[in-house]
Amino acid sequence: MTLRIDRYSPLRAVLFDVDGTLADTERDGHRLAFNAAFEKLSLDWEWDVELYGELLAVTGGKERIRHYMEKYVPAESNKAGLDSWIASLHKAKTRHYVALLESGKIPLRPGVGRLIQHLRDSKIKIAIATTTTPENVTALLKSTLGEDSPGWFDVIGAGDIVPGKKPEPDIYLWVLERLGLPAHQCIAIEDSENGIRASLAAGLDTVVTVNDYTRLQDFSGARLLLSDLGEPTQPFTVLEGDAHGAVWVDADLLLKLKD
Ligand code: XBP
Ligand code: MG
């Protein structure tokens, strides 16, 4: 089917979350980078897979470090200059994380590259709405989709540019404003409860693709809950909702979800 996208189309942009949605970046990406930064600063902290899953309740790396300190090393969390200490620890973490991405070890999740290309071909805008640091987004896109791929996105909203990180809707509202589009002409793709709370609060229909850290979370309000975005050779599994007989996500399916 040839899609006719004009200013009245019910679907003019797709807003992608990053961590857990574009790629499985948390367990073998961010977590390892945090641990490498701790080691570099001679801290005897180690975030194992299970503890990291618990810490993911707090979005944003700096916020996550502060939360960990308050809960597990409270004496340390009272020290003077804590904000700048956390900021420099987090800078080291970002350096490790970007190096890890540049080594090409973290691939996109199934269907992500295909859907991004298809939306571009269909003249549907694409955007990013994430709590992660901007350098991380650029490094992930370049290492998976190519050097010029950050330029494919009409808007990239990332990191500390808004006051409230997810589950606050701020980053989605920021991206919508820059796209110049109302929420009802857009759709969000998320992987976590904090993420969908943010997107729904911004008024966005939301498709969720779960991962190992998020599959048991509460996704009430999702238009569709899927294992992943699916590929023609690797169909998705529908966990909740009506996929209208589709086995991979494309613009046709996303448009049907807007009816
Ligand atoms: C997920 C996050 C991020 C990363 C860490 O965000 O909570 O904070 O875990 O990134 P999303 P930073 O799913 O919205 O992309 O350390 O750069 O904050
Ligand atoms: Mg996410």
PDB file of C-alpha atoms and ligand atoms in Angstrom:
ATOM      1  CA  MET A   1       0.000   0.000   0.000  1.00  0.00           C
ATOM      2  CA  THR A   2       1.288   3.478  -0.859  1.00  0.00           C
ATOM      3  CA  LEU A   3       0.872   5.787   2.068  1.00  0.00           C
ATOM      4  CA  ARG A   4      -0.250   9.346   1.518  1.00  0.00           C
ATOM      5  CA  ILE A   5       1.226  11.400   4.326  1.00  0.00           C
ATOM      6  CA  ASP A   6       0.076  15.022   4.360  1.00  0.00           C
ATOM      7  CA  ARG A   7      -0.492  17.569   7.106  1.00  0.00           C
ATOM      8  CA  TYR A   8      -3.845  15.992   7.958  1.00  0.00           C
ATOM      9  CA  SER A   9      -2.468  12.462   8.275  1.00  0.00           C
ATOM     10  CA  PRO A  10      -3.213  10.809  11.631  1.00  0.00           C
ATOM     11  CA  LEU A  11       0.443   9.722  11.747  1.00  0.00           C
ATOM     12  CA  ARG A  12       3.116  12.292  11.011  1.00  0.00           C
ATOM     13  CA  ALA A  13       5.893  11.298  13.403  1.00  0.00           C
ATOM     14  CA  VAL A  14       7.183   8.372  15.416  1.00  0.00           C
ATOM     15  CA  LEU A  15       9.037   9.181  18.645  1.00  0.00           C
ATOM     16  CA  PHE A  16      11.519   6.517  19.703  1.00  0.00           C
ATOM     17  CA  ASP A  17      12.801   5.879  23.196  1.00  0.00           C
ATOM     18  CA  VAL A  18      16.447   4.738  23.176  1.00  0.00           C
ATOM     19  CA  ASP A  19      17.581   2.476  26.022  1.00  0.00           C
ATOM     20  CA  GLY A  20      15.803  -0.853  25.892  1.00  0.00           C
ATOM     21  CA  THR A  21      13.834   0.180  22.784  1.00  0.00           C
ATOM     22  CA  LEU A  22      16.368   0.835  20.018  1.00  0.00           C
ATOM     23  CA  ALA A  23      18.859  -1.566  21.593  1.00  0.00           C
ATOM     24  CA  ASP A  24      19.366  -3.649  24.707  1.00  0.00           C
ATOM     25  CA  THR A  25      21.766  -1.143  26.184  1.00  0.00           C
ATOM     26  CA  GLU A  26      21.177  -1.531  29.880  1.00  0.00           C
ATOM     27  CA  ARG A  27      22.537  -4.869  31.156  1.00  0.00           C
ATOM     28  CA  ASP A  28      25.617  -5.166  28.927  1.00  0.00           C
ATOM     29  CA  GLY A  29      26.062  -1.489  28.138  1.00  0.00           C
ATOM     30  CA  HIS A  30      25.249   1.134  30.746  1.00  0.00           C
ATOM     31  CA  ARG A  31      25.713  -1.307  33.652  1.00  0.00           C
ATOM     32  CA  LEU A  32      29.216  -2.268  32.532  1.00  0.00           C
ATOM     33  CA  ALA A  33      30.116   1.379  31.947  1.00  0.00           C
ATOM     34  CA  PHE A  34      28.982   2.342  35.457  1.00  0.00           C
ATOM     35  CA  ASN A  35      31.078  -0.493  36.920  1.00  0.00           C
ATOM     36  CA  ALA A  36      34.125   0.496  34.857  1.00  0.00           C
ATOM     37  CA  ALA A  37      33.798   4.089  36.110  1.00  0.00           C
ATOM     38  CA  PHE A  38      33.500   2.879  39.720  1.00  0.00           C
ATOM     39  CA  GLU A  39      36.649   0.826  39.296  1.00  0.00           C
ATOM     40  CA  LYS A  40      38.527   3.732  37.775  1.00  0.00           C
ATOM     41  CA  LEU A  41      37.706   5.834  40.829  1.00  0.00           C
ATOM     42  CA  SER A  42      38.713   2.938  43.120  1.00  0.00           C
ATOM     43  CA  LEU A  43      35.189   2.569  44.468  1.00  0.00           C
ATOM     44  CA  ASP A  44      34.365  -0.931  45.656  1.00  0.00           C
ATOM     45  CA  TRP A  45      30.855  -0.720  44.210  1.00  0.00           C
ATOM     46  CA  GLU A  46      29.658  -3.293  41.724  1.00  0.00           C
ATOM     47  CA  TRP A  47      26.215  -3.239  40.147  1.00  0.00           C
ATOM     48  CA  ASP A  48      25.322  -6.831  39.296  1.00  0.00           C
ATOM     49  CA  VAL A  49      22.535  -7.723  36.859  1.00  0.00           C
ATOM     50  CA  GLU A  50      19.902  -8.049  39.584  1.00  0.00           C
ATOM     51  CA  LEU A  51      20.822  -4.903  41.516  1.00  0.00           C
ATOM     52  CA  TYR A  52      20.933  -2.927  38.262  1.00  0.00           C
ATOM     53  CA  GLY A  53      17.398  -4.103  37.468  1.00  0.00           C
ATOM     54  CA  GLU A  54      16.272  -2.632  40.770  1.00  0.00           C
ATOM     55  CA  LEU A  55      18.191   0.615  40.186  1.00  0.00           C
ATOM     56  CA  LEU A  56      16.526   1.072  36.786  1.00  0.00           C
ATOM     57  CA  ALA A  57      13.436   2.271  38.677  1.00  0.00           C
ATOM     58  CA  VAL A  58      15.312   5.588  38.745  1.00  0.00           C
ATOM     59  CA  THR A  59      15.883   7.023  35.266  1.00  0.00           C
ATOM     60  CA  GLY A  60      19.020   8.971  34.379  1.00  0.00           C
ATOM     61  CA  GLY A  61      22.550   7.897  35.261  1.00  0.00           C
ATOM     62  CA  LYS A  62      23.369  10.712  37.681  1.00  0.00           C
ATOM     63  CA  GLU A  63      20.025  10.296  39.420  1.00  0.00           C
ATOM     64  CA  ARG A  64      20.630   6.526  39.579  1.00  0.00           C
ATOM     65  CA  ILE A  65      24.059   6.994  41.226  1.00  0.00           C
ATOM     66  CA  ARG A  66      22.581   9.367  43.818  1.00  0.00           C
ATOM     67  CA  HIS A  67      19.751   6.956  44.558  1.00  0.00           C
ATOM     68  CA  TYR A  68      22.236   4.087  44.984  1.00  0.00           C
ATOM     69  CA  MET A  69      24.355   6.141  47.373  1.00  0.00           C
ATOM     70  CA  GLU A  70      21.383   7.197  49.477  1.00  0.00           C
ATOM     71  CA  LYS A  71      20.192   3.612  49.764  1.00  0.00           C
ATOM     72  CA  TYR A  72      23.419   1.574  49.964  1.00  0.00           C
ATOM     73  CA  VAL A  73      26.204   3.946  51.074  1.00  0.00           C
ATOM     74  CA  PRO A  74      24.289   6.684  52.932  1.00  0.00           C
ATOM     75  CA  ALA A  75      27.353   8.012  54.792  1.00  0.00           C
ATOM     76  CA  GLU A  76      28.949   8.874  51.408  1.00  0.00           C
ATOM     77  CA  SER A  77      25.840  10.656  50.186  1.00  0.00           C
ATOM     78  CA  ASN A  78      26.227  13.432  52.766  1.00  0.00           C
ATOM     79  CA  LYS A  79      29.649  14.565  51.578  1.00  0.00           C
ATOM     80  CA  ALA A  80      30.244  18.147  50.467  1.00  0.00           C
ATOM     81  CA  GLY A  81      30.301  18.755  46.722  1.00  0.00           C
ATOM     82  CA  LEU A  82      28.223  15.664  46.001  1.00  0.00           C
ATOM     83  CA  ASP A  83      26.642  17.089  42.835  1.00  0.00           C
ATOM     84  CA  SER A  84      29.938  17.762  41.108  1.00  0.00           C
ATOM     85  CA  TRP A  85      31.442  14.490  42.358  1.00  0.00           C
ATOM     86  CA  ILE A  86      28.523  12.579  40.827  1.00  0.00           C
ATOM     87  CA  ALA A  87      28.796  14.635  37.637  1.00  0.00           C
ATOM     88  CA  SER A  88      32.467  13.726  37.176  1.00  0.00           C
ATOM     89  CA  LEU A  89      31.865  10.053  37.976  1.00  0.00           C
ATOM     90  CA  HIS A  90      29.058  10.098  35.424  1.00  0.00           C
ATOM     91  CA  LYS A  91      31.336  11.727  32.807  1.00  0.00           C
ATOM     92  CA  ALA A  92      33.735   8.813  33.220  1.00  0.00           C
ATOM     93  CA  LYS A  93      30.802   6.426  32.834  1.00  0.00           C
ATOM     94  CA  THR A  94      29.740   8.164  29.597  1.00  0.00           C
ATOM     95  CA  ARG A  95      33.297   7.829  28.201  1.00  0.00           C
ATOM     96  CA  HIS A  96      33.272   4.086  28.898  1.00  0.00           C
ATOM     97  CA  TYR A  97      29.787   3.703  27.458  1.00  0.00           C
ATOM     98  CA  VAL A  98      30.559   5.570  24.240  1.00  0.00           C
ATOM     99  CA  ALA A  99      33.742   3.488  23.771  1.00  0.00           C
ATOM    100  CA  LEU A 100      31.675   0.342  24.207  1.00  0.00           C
ATOM    101  CA  LEU A 101      29.199   1.480  21.557  1.00  0.00           C
ATOM    102  CA  GLU A 102      32.004   2.482  19.208  1.00  0.00           C
ATOM    103  CA  SER A 103      33.416  -1.041  19.492  1.00  0.00           C
ATOM    104  CA  GLY A 104      30.169  -2.154  17.799  1.00  0.00           C
ATOM    105  CA  LYS A 105      29.195  -4.624  20.516  1.00  0.00           C
ATOM    106  CA  ILE A 106      25.600  -3.423  20.927  1.00  0.00           C
ATOM    107  CA  PRO A 107      23.298  -4.121  17.962  1.00  0.00           C
ATOM    108  CA  LEU A 108      19.833  -2.690  17.327  1.00  0.00           C
ATOM    109  CA  ARG A 109      16.858  -4.760  18.457  1.00  0.00           C
ATOM    110  CA  PRO A 110      14.910  -6.715  15.790  1.00  0.00           C
ATOM    111  CA  GLY A 111      12.967  -4.527  13.394  1.00  0.00           C
ATOM    112  CA  VAL A 112      14.419  -1.204  14.555  1.00  0.00           C
ATOM    113  CA  GLY A 113      16.667  -0.462  11.560  1.00  0.00           C
ATOM    114  CA  ARG A 114      14.018  -1.683   9.136  1.00  0.00           C
ATOM    115  CA  LEU A 115      11.261   0.456  10.702  1.00  0.00           C
ATOM    116  CA  ILE A 116      13.449   3.570  10.766  1.00  0.00           C
ATOM    117  CA  GLN A 117      14.264   3.176   7.044  1.00  0.00           C
ATOM    118  CA  HIS A 118      10.630   2.446   6.207  1.00  0.00           C
ATOM    119  CA  LEU A 119       9.379   5.544   8.056  1.00  0.00           C
ATOM    120  CA  ARG A 120      11.920   7.709   6.229  1.00  0.00           C
ATOM    121  CA  ASP A 121      10.814   6.226   2.891  1.00  0.00           C
ATOM    122  CA  SER A 122       7.191   6.862   3.901  1.00  0.00           C
ATOM    123  CA  LYS A 123       7.940  10.537   4.716  1.00  0.00           C
ATOM    124  CA  ILE A 124       6.919  10.036   8.323  1.00  0.00           C
ATOM    125  CA  LYS A 125       9.105  12.078  10.655  1.00  0.00           C
ATOM    126  CA  ILE A 126      11.267  10.304  13.201  1.00  0.00           C
ATOM    127  CA  ALA A 127      12.432  11.631  16.549  1.00  0.00           C
ATOM    128  CA  ILE A 128      14.182  10.525  19.725  1.00  0.00           C
ATOM    129  CA  ALA A 129      12.890  11.129  23.262  1.00  0.00           C
ATOM    130  CA  THR A 130      15.226   9.750  25.909  1.00  0.00           C
ATOM    131  CA  THR A 131      16.652  10.408  29.344  1.00  0.00           C
ATOM    132  CA  THR A 132      20.118   9.240  28.345  1.00  0.00           C
ATOM    133  CA  THR A 133      23.050  11.586  27.626  1.00  0.00           C
ATOM    134  CA  PRO A 134      23.102  13.075  24.064  1.00  0.00           C
ATOM    135  CA  GLU A 135      26.595  11.645  23.244  1.00  0.00           C
ATOM    136  CA  ASN A 136      25.207   8.173  23.974  1.00  0.00           C
ATOM    137  CA  VAL A 137      22.422   8.594  21.425  1.00  0.00           C
ATOM    138  CA  THR A 138      24.755   9.836  18.706  1.00  0.00           C
ATOM    139  CA  ALA A 139      27.241   7.026  19.367  1.00  0.00           C
ATOM    140  CA  LEU A 140      24.516   4.353  19.280  1.00  0.00           C
ATOM    141  CA  LEU A 141      23.006   5.658  16.046  1.00  0.00           C
ATOM    142  CA  LYS A 142      26.383   6.039  14.315  1.00  0.00           C
ATOM    143  CA  SER A 143      27.644   2.614  15.385  1.00  0.00           C
ATOM    144  CA  THR A 144      24.483   0.837  14.213  1.00  0.00           C
ATOM    145  CA  LEU A 145      22.964   2.885  11.377  1.00  0.00           C
ATOM    146  CA  GLY A 146      25.963   4.754  10.014  1.00  0.00           C
ATOM    147  CA  GLU A 147      27.820   8.023  10.396  1.00  0.00           C
ATOM    148  CA  ASP A 148      25.096  10.262   8.955  1.00  0.00           C
ATOM    149  CA  SER A 149      22.147   8.624  10.722  1.00  0.00           C
ATOM    150  CA  PRO A 150      21.731  11.185  13.552  1.00  0.00           C
ATOM    151  CA  GLY A 151      20.790  13.630  10.764  1.00  0.00           C
ATOM    152  CA  TRP A 152      17.851  11.437   9.745  1.00  0.00           C
ATOM    153  CA  PHE A 153      15.999  12.401  12.911  1.00  0.00           C
ATOM    154  CA  ASP A 154      13.927  15.564  12.813  1.00  0.00           C
ATOM    155  CA  VAL A 155      14.393  16.075  16.549  1.00  0.00           C
ATOM    156  CA  ILE A 156      16.658  14.431  19.110  1.00  0.00           C
ATOM    157  CA  GLY A 157      15.609  15.129  22.699  1.00  0.00           C
ATOM    158  CA  ALA A 158      18.036  13.708  25.259  1.00  0.00           C
ATOM    159  CA  GLY A 159      19.458  14.106  28.749  1.00  0.00           C
ATOM    160  CA  ASP A 160      19.275  17.129  31.000  1.00  0.00           C
ATOM    161  CA  ILE A 161      17.555  19.552  28.600  1.00  0.00           C
ATOM    162  CA  VAL A 162      14.265  19.287  30.513  1.00  0.00           C
ATOM    163  CA  PRO A 163      13.655  19.590  34.260  1.00  0.00           C
ATOM    164  CA  GLY A 164      11.948  16.228  34.778  1.00  0.00           C
ATOM    165  CA  LYS A 165      13.189  12.895  33.430  1.00  0.00           C
ATOM    166  CA  LYS A 166      10.789  10.033  32.665  1.00  0.00           C
ATOM    167  CA  PRO A 167       8.228   9.177  34.070  1.00  0.00           C
ATOM    168  CA  GLU A 168       7.653  12.931  33.773  1.00  0.00           C
ATOM    169  CA  PRO A 169       6.363  13.785  30.280  1.00  0.00           C
ATOM    170  CA  ASP A 170       8.827  16.689  29.839  1.00  0.00           C
ATOM    171  CA  ILE A 171      11.095  15.158  27.190  1.00  0.00           C
ATOM    172  CA  TYR A 172       8.132  14.068  25.043  1.00  0.00           C
ATOM    173  CA  LEU A 173       6.540  17.511  25.318  1.00  0.00           C
ATOM    174  CA  TRP A 174       9.884  19.112  24.394  1.00  0.00           C
ATOM    175  CA  VAL A 175      10.199  16.906  21.296  1.00  0.00           C
ATOM    176  CA  LEU A 176       6.571  17.477  20.238  1.00  0.00           C
ATOM    177  CA  GLU A 177       7.036  21.214  20.526  1.00  0.00           C
ATOM    178  CA  ARG A 178      10.123  21.121  18.309  1.00  0.00           C
ATOM    179  CA  LEU A 179       8.417  18.837  15.808  1.00  0.00           C
ATOM    180  CA  GLY A 180       5.589  21.365  15.740  1.00  0.00           C
ATOM    181  CA  LEU A 181       3.072  18.535  15.884  1.00  0.00           C
ATOM    182  CA  PRO A 182       0.210  17.702  18.223  1.00  0.00           C
ATOM    183  CA  ALA A 183       0.453  14.423  20.158  1.00  0.00           C
ATOM    184  CA  HIS A 184      -2.559  12.963  18.344  1.00  0.00           C
ATOM    185  CA  GLN A 185      -0.614  12.914  15.054  1.00  0.00           C
ATOM    186  CA  CYS A 186       2.306  11.022  16.597  1.00  0.00           C
ATOM    187  CA  ILE A 187       3.072   7.683  18.185  1.00  0.00           C
ATOM    188  CA  ALA A 188       5.706   6.720  20.762  1.00  0.00           C
ATOM    189  CA  ILE A 189       7.681   3.489  20.977  1.00  0.00           C
ATOM    190  CA  GLU A 190       8.806   2.575  24.478  1.00  0.00           C
ATOM    191  CA  ASP A 191      10.089  -0.373  26.497  1.00  0.00           C
ATOM    192  CA  SER A 192       9.518   0.498  30.158  1.00  0.00           C
ATOM    193  CA  GLU A 193       6.865   1.505  32.644  1.00  0.00           C
ATOM    194  CA  ASN A 194       8.627   4.803  33.349  1.00  0.00           C
ATOM    195  CA  GLY A 195       8.758   5.386  29.601  1.00  0.00           C
ATOM    196  CA  ILE A 196       5.087   4.716  28.913  1.00  0.00           C
ATOM    197  CA  ARG A 197       4.043   6.811  31.880  1.00  0.00           C
ATOM    198  CA  ALA A 198       5.957   9.688  30.299  1.00  0.00           C
ATOM    199  CA  SER A 199       4.582   9.159  26.786  1.00  0.00           C
ATOM    200  CA  LEU A 200       0.966   8.683  27.922  1.00  0.00           C
ATOM    201  CA  ALA A 201       1.182  11.769  30.120  1.00  0.00           C
ATOM    202  CA  ALA A 202       2.276  13.672  26.995  1.00  0.00           C
ATOM    203  CA  GLY A 203      -0.879  12.431  25.248  1.00  0.00           C
ATOM    204  CA  LEU A 204       0.874   9.976  22.910  1.00  0.00           C
ATOM    205  CA  ASP A 205      -0.448   6.645  21.700  1.00  0.00           C
ATOM    206  CA  THR A 206       2.287   4.191  22.646  1.00  0.00           C
ATOM    207  CA  VAL A 207       3.542   0.861  21.345  1.00  0.00           C
ATOM    208  CA  VAL A 208       5.686  -1.083  23.822  1.00  0.00           C
ATOM    209  CA  THR A 209       8.359  -3.635  22.978  1.00  0.00           C
ATOM    210  CA  VAL A 210       9.400  -5.382  26.189  1.00  0.00           C
ATOM    211  CA  ASN A 211      12.817  -6.689  27.207  1.00  0.00           C
ATOM    212  CA  ASP A 212      14.167  -8.876  30.004  1.00  0.00           C
ATOM    213  CA  TYR A 213      14.265  -6.026  32.509  1.00  0.00           C
ATOM    214  CA  THR A 214      10.785  -4.699  31.725  1.00  0.00           C
ATOM    215  CA  ARG A 215       8.509  -7.566  30.649  1.00  0.00           C
ATOM    216  CA  LEU A 216       6.725  -7.827  34.030  1.00  0.00           C
ATOM    217  CA  GLN A 217       6.097  -4.095  34.398  1.00  0.00           C
ATOM    218  CA  ASP A 218       2.711  -2.364  34.179  1.00  0.00           C
ATOM    219  CA  PHE A 219       1.949  -1.258  30.633  1.00  0.00           C
ATOM    220  CA  SER A 220      -1.665  -0.213  31.148  1.00  0.00           C
ATOM    221  CA  GLY A 221      -2.717   2.154  28.403  1.00  0.00           C
ATOM    222  CA  ALA A 222      -0.377   0.757  25.701  1.00  0.00           C
ATOM    223  CA  ARG A 223      -1.961   0.556  22.228  1.00  0.00           C
ATOM    224  CA  LEU A 224       0.023  -2.609  21.606  1.00  0.00           C
ATOM    225  CA  LEU A 225       2.386  -4.701  23.718  1.00  0.00           C
ATOM    226  CA  LEU A 226       4.901  -6.691  21.668  1.00  0.00           C
ATOM    227  CA  SER A 227       7.994  -8.847  22.089  1.00  0.00           C
ATOM    228  CA  ASP A 228       9.838  -6.607  19.594  1.00  0.00           C
ATOM    229  CA  LEU A 229       9.180  -4.714  16.365  1.00  0.00           C
ATOM    230  CA  GLY A 230       9.483  -7.882  14.276  1.00  0.00           C
ATOM    231  CA  GLU A 231      11.051  -8.615  10.923  1.00  0.00           C
ATOM    232  CA  PRO A 232       9.515 -10.357   7.898  1.00  0.00           C
ATOM    233  CA  THR A 233      11.769 -13.318   8.732  1.00  0.00           C
ATOM    234  CA  GLN A 234      11.287 -13.010  12.507  1.00  0.00           C
ATOM    235  CA  PRO A 235       7.670 -12.163  13.432  1.00  0.00           C
ATOM    236  CA  PHE A 236       6.908 -10.391  16.696  1.00  0.00           C
ATOM    237  CA  THR A 237       4.784 -11.966  19.426  1.00  0.00           C
ATOM    238  CA  VAL A 238       1.711 -10.008  20.468  1.00  0.00           C
ATOM    239  CA  LEU A 239       1.552  -9.851  24.273  1.00  0.00           C
ATOM    240  CA  GLU A 240      -1.494  -7.593  24.456  1.00  0.00           C
ATOM    241  CA  GLY A 241      -3.668  -5.679  22.008  1.00  0.00           C
ATOM    242  CA  ASP A 242      -4.727  -6.046  18.371  1.00  0.00           C
ATOM    243  CA  ALA A 243      -1.954  -6.166  15.765  1.00  0.00           C
ATOM    244  CA  HIS A 244      -4.505  -6.339  12.913  1.00  0.00           C
ATOM    245  CA  GLY A 245      -2.894  -9.538  11.620  1.00  0.00           C
ATOM    246  CA  ALA A 246       0.530  -7.928  11.149  1.00  0.00           C
ATOM    247  CA  VAL A 247       3.685  -9.758  12.182  1.00  0.00           C
ATOM    248  CA  TRP A 248       6.085  -6.826  12.000  1.00  0.00           C
ATOM    249  CA  VAL A 249       5.609  -3.142  12.743  1.00  0.00           C
ATOM    250  CA  ASP A 250       5.375  -0.824   9.767  1.00  0.00           C
ATOM    251  CA  ALA A 251       3.592   2.439   8.931  1.00  0.00           C
ATOM    252  CA  ASP A 252       0.400   0.580   7.918  1.00  0.00           C
ATOM    253  CA  LEU A 253       0.101  -1.031  11.325  1.00  0.00           C
ATOM    254  CA  LEU A 254       0.957   2.195  13.162  1.00  0.00           C
ATOM    255  CA  LEU A 255      -1.733   4.000  11.140  1.00  0.00           C
ATOM    256  CA  LYS A 256      -4.278   1.329  12.047  1.00  0.00           C
ATOM    257  CA  LEU A 257      -3.457   1.871  15.706  1.00  0.00           C
ATOM    258  CA  LYS A 258      -4.427   5.543  15.272  1.00  0.00           C
ATOM    259  CA  ASP A 259      -8.004   4.680  14.181  1.00  0.00           C
TER     260      ASP A 259
HETATM  261  C1  XBP B   1      17.017   4.956  30.206  1.00  0.00           C
HETATM  262  C2  XBP B   1      17.814   5.492  31.314  1.00  0.00           C
HETATM  263  C3  XBP B   1      19.147   6.045  31.078  1.00  0.00           C
HETATM  264  C4  XBP B   1      20.315   5.114  31.049  1.00  0.00           C
HETATM  265  C5  XBP B   1      21.580   5.827  31.484  1.00  0.00           C
HETATM  266  O1  XBP B   1      16.517   6.007  29.444  1.00  0.00           O
HETATM  267  O2  XBP B   1      17.323   5.569  32.418  1.00  0.00           O
HETATM  268  O3  XBP B   1      19.340   6.887  32.139  1.00  0.00           O
HETATM  269  O4  XBP B   1      20.083   4.032  31.934  1.00  0.00           O
HETATM  270  O5  XBP B   1      21.908   6.908  30.695  1.00  0.00           O
HETATM  271  P1  XBP B   1      15.549   5.814  28.142  1.00  0.00           P
HETATM  272  P2  XBP B   1      22.772   8.129  31.351  1.00  0.00           P
HETATM  273  O6  XBP B   1      14.967   4.449  28.182  1.00  0.00           O
HETATM  274  O7  XBP B   1      14.545   6.907  28.303  1.00  0.00           O
HETATM  275  O8  XBP B   1      16.416   6.044  26.950  1.00  0.00           O
HETATM  276  O9  XBP B   1      23.762   7.526  32.291  1.00  0.00           O
HETATM  277  O10 XBP B   1      23.423   8.823  30.185  1.00  0.00           O
HETATM  278  O11 XBP B   1      21.814   9.050  32.088  1.00  0.00           O
HETATM  279 MG    MG B   2      13.782   2.832  27.650  1.00  0.00          MG
END
